[in-house]
Coordinates of C-alpha atoms and ligand atoms in Angstrom, one line a residue:
M73 CA 96.7 23.3 241.4
A74 CA 95.2 19.8 240.6
Y75 CA 91.9 19.8 238.8
A76 CA 89.3 17.1 238.9
S77 CA 88.5 15.4 235.6
F78 CA 85.8 12.9 234.4
R79 CA 88.0 10.1 233.2
S80 CA 85.7 7.2 232.3
I81 CA 82.1 5.8 232.5
G82 CA 80.6 2.4 232.8
A83 CA 77.1 1.0 233.4
Y84 CA 75.3 -2.2 234.0
V85 CA 71.6 -3.4 234.1
P86 CA 70.3 -6.7 235.3
E87 CA 69.0 -9.1 232.6
K88 CA 65.3 -9.3 233.5
I89 CA 63.0 -6.8 231.8
L90 CA 59.6 -5.7 233.2
T91 CA 57.4 -4.2 230.4
N92 CA 54.3 -2.1 230.6
Q93 CA 52.4 -5.1 229.4
D94 CA 53.7 -7.1 232.4
L95 CA 52.6 -4.3 234.8
E96 CA 49.1 -4.4 233.3
K97 CA 48.8 -7.9 234.8
I98 CA 49.9 -6.7 238.2
V99 CA 48.1 -3.4 238.8
D100 CA 45.2 -1.5 237.3
T101 CA 47.2 0.4 234.7
S102 CA 47.8 0.4 230.9
D103 CA 50.7 0.7 228.5
E104 CA 48.9 3.8 227.1
W105 CA 48.8 5.6 230.5
I106 CA 52.4 4.8 231.4
T107 CA 53.7 5.8 228.0
K108 CA 51.7 9.0 227.8
R109 CA 52.3 10.2 231.4
S110 CA 56.0 9.1 231.8
G111 CA 57.5 7.9 228.5
I112 CA 58.5 4.7 230.2
K113 CA 58.2 1.4 228.2
N114 CA 60.6 -1.0 230.1
R115 CA 62.7 -1.2 233.2
H116 CA 65.3 -3.8 234.3
I117 CA 64.7 -5.8 237.5
S118 CA 67.5 -7.3 239.6
A119 CA 67.4 -11.0 240.5
D120 CA 66.4 -12.1 244.0
D121 CA 70.0 -12.5 245.1
Q122 CA 71.3 -9.4 243.3
T123 CA 72.0 -6.3 245.4
A124 CA 72.9 -2.7 244.6
S125 CA 76.6 -3.4 245.2
D126 CA 76.5 -6.3 242.7
L127 CA 75.1 -4.0 240.0
G128 CA 77.6 -1.3 241.1
K129 CA 80.5 -3.7 240.9
E130 CA 79.8 -4.6 237.2
A131 CA 79.5 -0.9 236.3
A132 CA 82.7 -0.1 238.2
L133 CA 84.7 -2.8 236.5
I134 CA 83.8 -1.3 233.1
A135 CA 84.7 2.2 234.2
L136 CA 88.0 1.1 235.6
K137 CA 88.9 -0.8 232.4
R138 CA 88.0 2.2 230.3
A139 CA 90.2 4.4 232.5
G140 CA 93.1 1.9 232.1
M141 CA 93.1 1.3 235.8
T142 CA 92.6 -1.4 238.3
A143 CA 90.8 -1.2 241.7
E144 CA 94.3 -1.0 243.4
D145 CA 94.7 2.4 241.8
L146 CA 91.7 3.9 243.7
D147 CA 92.1 6.3 246.7
M148 CA 88.4 6.5 247.6
I149 CA 85.0 4.9 246.7
I150 CA 81.8 6.9 247.0
V151 CA 78.4 5.2 246.3
A152 CA 75.1 7.1 245.9
S153 CA 72.1 4.9 246.5
I154 CA 68.6 4.9 248.1
S155 CA 68.4 1.1 247.8
G156 CA 71.7 0.0 249.4
D157 CA 72.5 -3.6 250.4
Y158 CA 71.8 -2.9 254.1
L159 CA 69.7 -0.4 256.1
F160 CA 72.3 2.1 257.3
M161 CA 75.3 -0.2 257.9
P162 CA 77.6 -1.3 256.5
S163 CA 77.6 1.2 253.7
T164 CA 77.2 -0.1 250.2
A165 CA 80.5 1.5 249.4
C166 CA 82.3 -0.8 251.9
V167 CA 80.6 -3.8 250.5
L168 CA 81.5 -2.7 247.0
A169 CA 85.1 -2.1 248.0
D170 CA 85.3 -5.7 249.3
K171 CA 83.8 -7.0 246.1
L172 CA 86.4 -5.1 244.1
G173 CA 89.1 -6.6 246.3
V174 CA 90.3 -3.3 247.8
K175 CA 90.7 -2.3 251.5
N176 CA 92.4 0.4 253.6
I177 CA 90.9 3.3 251.5
P178 CA 87.9 5.4 252.5
A179 CA 84.6 4.2 251.3
F180 CA 81.3 5.8 252.1
D181 CA 77.7 6.4 250.8
V182 CA 76.0 9.7 250.0
L183 CA 72.2 9.9 250.3
A184 CA 70.6 12.4 248.0
A185 CA 68.1 10.2 246.1
C186 CA 68.1 10.9 242.4
T187 CA 70.6 13.7 242.8
G188 CA 73.0 11.3 244.5
F189 CA 75.4 11.0 241.5
I190 CA 75.9 14.8 241.3
Y191 CA 76.4 14.9 245.1
A192 CA 79.1 12.2 244.8
L193 CA 80.7 14.0 241.8
S194 CA 80.8 17.2 243.8
T195 CA 82.4 15.3 246.8
A196 CA 85.0 13.7 244.6
K197 CA 85.8 17.0 242.9
A198 CA 86.4 18.7 246.3
Y199 CA 88.7 15.9 247.6
I200 CA 90.8 16.0 244.4
E201 CA 91.0 19.8 244.2
S202 CA 92.1 19.9 247.9
G203 CA 95.0 17.7 247.0
M204 CA 93.9 14.9 249.3
M205 CA 93.0 12.3 246.7
K206 CA 93.9 11.5 243.0
N207 CA 91.7 8.7 241.8
I208 CA 88.1 8.3 243.0
L209 CA 85.4 5.8 242.0
I210 CA 81.9 7.2 242.1
V211 CA 79.0 4.9 241.7
G212 CA 75.2 5.3 241.4
A213 CA 73.7 1.9 242.1
E214 CA 70.0 1.1 242.7
A215 CA 68.1 -2.1 243.3
L216 CA 64.9 0.0 243.6
S217 CA 62.6 -2.9 242.7
K218 CA 63.2 -4.3 246.3
F219 CA 61.7 -1.1 247.7
V220 CA 58.8 -0.6 245.3
D221 CA 55.3 -1.5 246.3
Y222 CA 53.9 -3.6 243.4
S223 CA 50.4 -3.0 244.7
D224 CA 50.7 0.8 244.3
R225 CA 50.2 1.8 240.7
T226 CA 51.3 5.4 241.3
T227 CA 54.9 4.3 241.9
C228 CA 55.5 0.8 240.7
V229 CA 55.3 1.7 237.0
L230 CA 58.1 4.3 237.3
F231 CA 61.2 2.7 238.9
G232 CA 63.8 0.3 237.7
D233 CA 67.2 -1.2 238.7
G234 CA 70.7 -0.5 237.3
A235 CA 74.1 1.1 238.1
G236 CA 76.5 3.6 236.6
A237 CA 80.1 4.3 237.6
A238 CA 82.7 6.9 236.8
I239 CA 86.4 7.4 237.6
I240 CA 87.3 10.9 238.6
T241 CA 91.0 11.7 238.5
A242 CA 93.4 14.6 239.2
T243 CA 94.8 16.4 236.2
D244 CA 97.0 19.5 235.5
N245 CA 95.2 20.1 232.2
A246 CA 92.8 23.0 232.8
D247 CA 90.8 22.0 229.6
E248 CA 89.9 18.7 231.3
R249 CA 88.6 20.2 234.5
I250 CA 85.1 19.7 235.8
R251 CA 84.0 23.3 235.2
D252 CA 81.3 23.8 237.8
I253 CA 78.9 21.9 240.1
H254 CA 75.9 23.2 242.0
I255 CA 74.1 21.1 244.6
S256 CA 71.3 22.1 246.9
A257 CA 68.3 20.9 249.0
D258 CA 65.0 22.0 250.6
G259 CA 63.8 19.8 253.4
T260 CA 60.4 21.5 253.6
Y261 CA 59.4 19.1 250.8
Q262 CA 60.7 16.0 252.6
D263 CA 57.3 14.1 252.4
F264 CA 57.1 14.4 248.6
L265 CA 59.4 11.3 248.1
I266 CA 59.7 9.2 251.2
T267 CA 60.3 5.7 252.5
P268 CA 58.6 6.2 255.8
G269 CA 59.4 3.0 257.7
G270 CA 62.6 1.4 259.0
G271 CA 64.4 4.5 260.3
S272 CA 64.4 5.9 263.8
K273 CA 61.0 7.7 263.2
H274 CA 59.2 4.4 262.5
P275 CA 61.6 1.5 263.5
C276 CA 60.9 -1.9 261.9
S277 CA 57.8 -3.5 263.3
A278 CA 54.7 -5.4 262.3
Y279 CA 52.9 -2.0 262.0
V280 CA 55.5 -0.8 259.5
T281 CA 55.1 -3.8 257.3
D282 CA 51.3 -4.0 257.7
E283 CA 51.0 -0.4 256.6
R284 CA 53.6 -0.9 253.9
L285 CA 55.7 1.9 255.2
H286 CA 58.9 0.2 254.2
F287 CA 58.1 1.0 250.5
M288 CA 58.7 4.2 248.6
K289 CA 55.9 6.8 248.5
M290 CA 55.6 9.7 246.2
K291 CA 53.4 12.8 245.7
G292 CA 53.9 12.5 242.0
N293 CA 52.0 15.5 240.8
E294 CA 53.4 18.0 243.4
T295 CA 56.9 16.6 242.7
F296 CA 56.5 17.1 239.0
K297 CA 55.8 20.8 239.3
V298 CA 58.7 21.6 241.6
A299 CA 61.0 19.4 239.5
V300 CA 60.3 21.3 236.3
R301 CA 60.7 24.7 238.0
T302 CA 63.9 23.8 239.9
L303 CA 65.6 21.9 237.1
T304 CA 65.0 24.8 234.7
N305 CA 66.3 27.4 237.1
D306 CA 69.3 25.4 237.9
V307 CA 70.4 24.9 234.3
E308 CA 69.8 28.6 233.5
E309 CA 72.0 29.7 236.4
M310 CA 74.7 27.2 235.5
V311 CA 74.9 28.5 231.9
K312 CA 74.8 32.1 233.0
N313 CA 77.4 31.7 235.8
N314 CA 79.9 30.1 233.4
N315 CA 79.5 32.6 230.5
I316 CA 78.6 29.9 228.0
T317 CA 75.8 29.5 225.6
L318 CA 73.7 26.4 225.0
D319 CA 75.6 25.8 221.7
D320 CA 78.7 25.1 223.8
I321 CA 77.0 22.1 225.3
K322 CA 77.3 18.8 223.4
L323 CA 75.0 16.8 225.5
F324 CA 72.3 17.7 228.0
I325 CA 71.9 14.7 230.4
P326 CA 69.1 15.2 232.8
H327 CA 67.9 12.7 235.5
Q328 CA 65.6 10.3 233.7
A329 CA 62.4 10.3 235.8
N330 CA 59.8 11.3 233.3
Y331 CA 59.9 12.2 229.6
R332 CA 57.4 15.1 230.1
I333 CA 59.6 16.7 232.8
I334 CA 62.7 16.4 230.6
K335 CA 60.8 17.8 227.6
A336 CA 59.4 20.7 229.6
V337 CA 62.8 21.6 231.0
G338 CA 64.5 21.2 227.6
D339 CA 61.9 23.4 225.9
A340 CA 62.1 26.0 228.6
I341 CA 65.8 26.4 228.2
G342 CA 65.9 25.9 224.5
I343 CA 67.9 22.6 224.2
R344 CA 67.9 21.0 220.7
D345 CA 66.8 17.3 220.4
D346 CA 70.2 16.3 219.1
Q347 CA 71.7 17.6 222.4
L348 CA 69.3 15.6 224.6
V349 CA 70.1 12.2 226.1
L350 CA 67.0 10.1 226.7
T351 CA 67.0 6.6 228.3
V352 CA 63.8 6.8 230.4
D353 CA 61.9 4.7 227.9
K354 CA 64.2 1.6 228.3
F355 CA 65.3 1.9 232.0
G356 CA 62.6 3.9 233.8
N357 CA 63.7 6.0 236.8
T358 CA 66.8 4.4 238.3
S359 CA 67.4 7.3 240.8
A360 CA 71.1 7.8 241.6
A361 CA 72.1 5.5 238.7
S362 CA 70.1 7.3 236.1
I363 CA 72.6 10.0 235.1
P364 CA 75.7 7.8 234.9
M365 CA 73.6 5.2 233.0
A366 CA 72.5 7.9 230.5
I367 CA 76.1 9.1 230.1
N368 CA 77.2 5.5 229.4
D369 CA 74.3 5.1 226.9
A370 CA 75.5 8.2 225.0
Y371 CA 79.2 7.0 225.2
E372 CA 78.3 3.5 223.8
A373 CA 76.2 5.1 221.1
G374 CA 79.3 7.1 219.9
R375 CA 77.6 10.4 220.9
L376 CA 80.2 11.3 223.6
K377 CA 83.9 12.0 222.6
T378 CA 86.9 13.4 224.3
G379 CA 86.4 17.1 225.2
D380 CA 82.7 17.1 224.7
L381 CA 80.9 19.3 227.2
M382 CA 78.1 17.6 229.2
L383 CA 75.5 19.4 231.2
L384 CA 74.1 17.2 233.9
D385 CA 70.9 18.1 235.8
A386 CA 69.2 16.1 238.6
F387 CA 66.3 16.3 241.0
G388 CA 65.1 14.0 243.7
G389 CA 63.9 13.1 247.2
G390 CA 64.9 15.4 250.0
L391 CA 64.1 17.4 248.0
T392 CA 67.6 17.7 246.5
W393 CA 68.8 19.0 243.2
G394 CA 72.0 19.8 241.3
S395 CA 73.7 20.4 238.0
A396 CA 77.2 20.0 236.7
L397 CA 79.2 21.2 233.7
V398 CA 81.6 18.4 232.8
P399 CA 83.9 17.9 229.8
Y400 CA 84.4 14.2 229.0
A401 CA 88.1 13.6 229.6
G402 CA 88.2 9.9 228.7
K403 CA 89.0 8.2 225.4
Ligands
ACO533 N1 48.0 3.8 235.7 C1 46.8 4.4 235.5 N2 46.4 5.4 236.2 C2 47.2 5.9 237.1 C3 48.4 5.4 237.4 C4 48.8 4.3 236.7 N3 50.0 3.6 236.9 N4 49.0 6.1 238.4 C5 48.2 7.1 238.7 N5 47.0 7.0 238.0 C6 45.9 7.9 238.0 C7 45.7 8.6 239.3 O1 45.0 7.8 240.2 C8 44.9 9.8 238.8 O2 43.6 9.4 238.7 P1 42.4 10.4 239.1 O3 42.5 11.6 238.2 O4 41.1 9.6 238.9 O5 42.6 10.8 240.6 C9 45.4 10.1 237.4 O6 46.0 8.9 237.0 C10 46.4 11.2 237.3 O7 47.4 11.1 238.3 P2 48.6 12.1 238.5 O8 49.4 11.7 239.7 O9 48.0 13.5 238.6 O10 49.4 11.9 237.1 P3 50.6 12.8 236.6 O11 50.2 13.3 235.2 O12 51.1 13.7 237.6 O13 51.7 11.6 236.3 C11 53.7 10.8 237.5 C12 52.1 10.9 237.4 C13 54.1 10.1 236.2 C14 54.1 10.1 238.7 C15 54.2 12.3 237.4 O14 53.6 13.0 238.4 C16 55.7 12.3 237.7 O15 56.5 11.8 237.0 N6 56.1 13.0 238.8 C17 57.5 13.3 239.2 C18 58.4 12.2 239.5 C19 59.8 12.7 239.8 O16 60.3 13.5 239.1 N7 60.3 12.2 240.9 C20 61.6 12.8 241.3 C21 62.7 11.8 241.2 S1 62.3 10.3 242.0 C22 63.4 10.1 243.3 O17 64.1 11.0 243.8 C23 63.5 8.7 244.0

């Protein structure tokens, strides 16, 4: 049987940096409040003409190079994003395929907000283990700043732009296999994180823009509580179901939404600081891009080596959540 393995990682952030001090000039907030409540200091912001697929392309080229592959080697492209180039069609994956110069392979998007990368990873694993595909590019790419309401202090301080990409390949080596992935959702909390306007419920209109319904809205405090509970349960189940201990995990790489959420989950499950990957301070919340960007950060810092076991854990709009137990199979 072919197993799915995590072959390489890459990431990209746009040049422009938006600091807490910059935000103090835009809305009624302070560096002290943002730092204390979220742990965020900076986020990167895409240029006016830069789209999610542009960011994804840069990340994908790095991941391909590190896998020793070119775009022609790919059998499939999956993009996770809530800030794609277009509203609904064409998919950002199709635009990205074109930018990478490949055609005649399947390319599609998955929509699971901040859990999107784990949903994409799970999809890639299933295609590879069914024997249908061998080399799949998965990308989390977000140009969230284009959907953030910079007059709403409760959301605009949190989000940033960036992309992360990974190459998932077939292998016969059982030691390299992605050990386990769990994904789930609960739509009863659909209004906790929502972009209300532009879809078939509230099609584009002057009303939608006047009421600012085309921007992301979040019930932050309610989301916070469900996030801590769900992320903790998910990780505990993952560890138990796979008969491992926390000492077997080299790096715990959670979705980077809020330092306090990460710390609460880490403390609840008993993760050591040296196992934790934290990037929320420099990138903010980059939704589906956050986990691959954090993996890349650890890789470039020399903290992730061949065979190291990663525990990924994400939570986001939908509500959706998921975790994955993944050995790094790249060089
Ligand atoms: N600056 C200053 N004050 C602010 C700001 C701000 N930027 N934003 C809110 N406040 C005020 C509020 O108005 C409120 O004031 P009040 O007490 O007078 O009413 C006070 O600060 C506290 O607000 P809370 O919302 O209760 O603050 P909280 O401690 O919950 O922190 C935060 C807010 C950072 C948003 C937190 O709730 C959070 O991180 N939530 C979870 C986010 C998350 O995990 N999302 C999931 C992934 S995102 C995705 O899927 C796209």
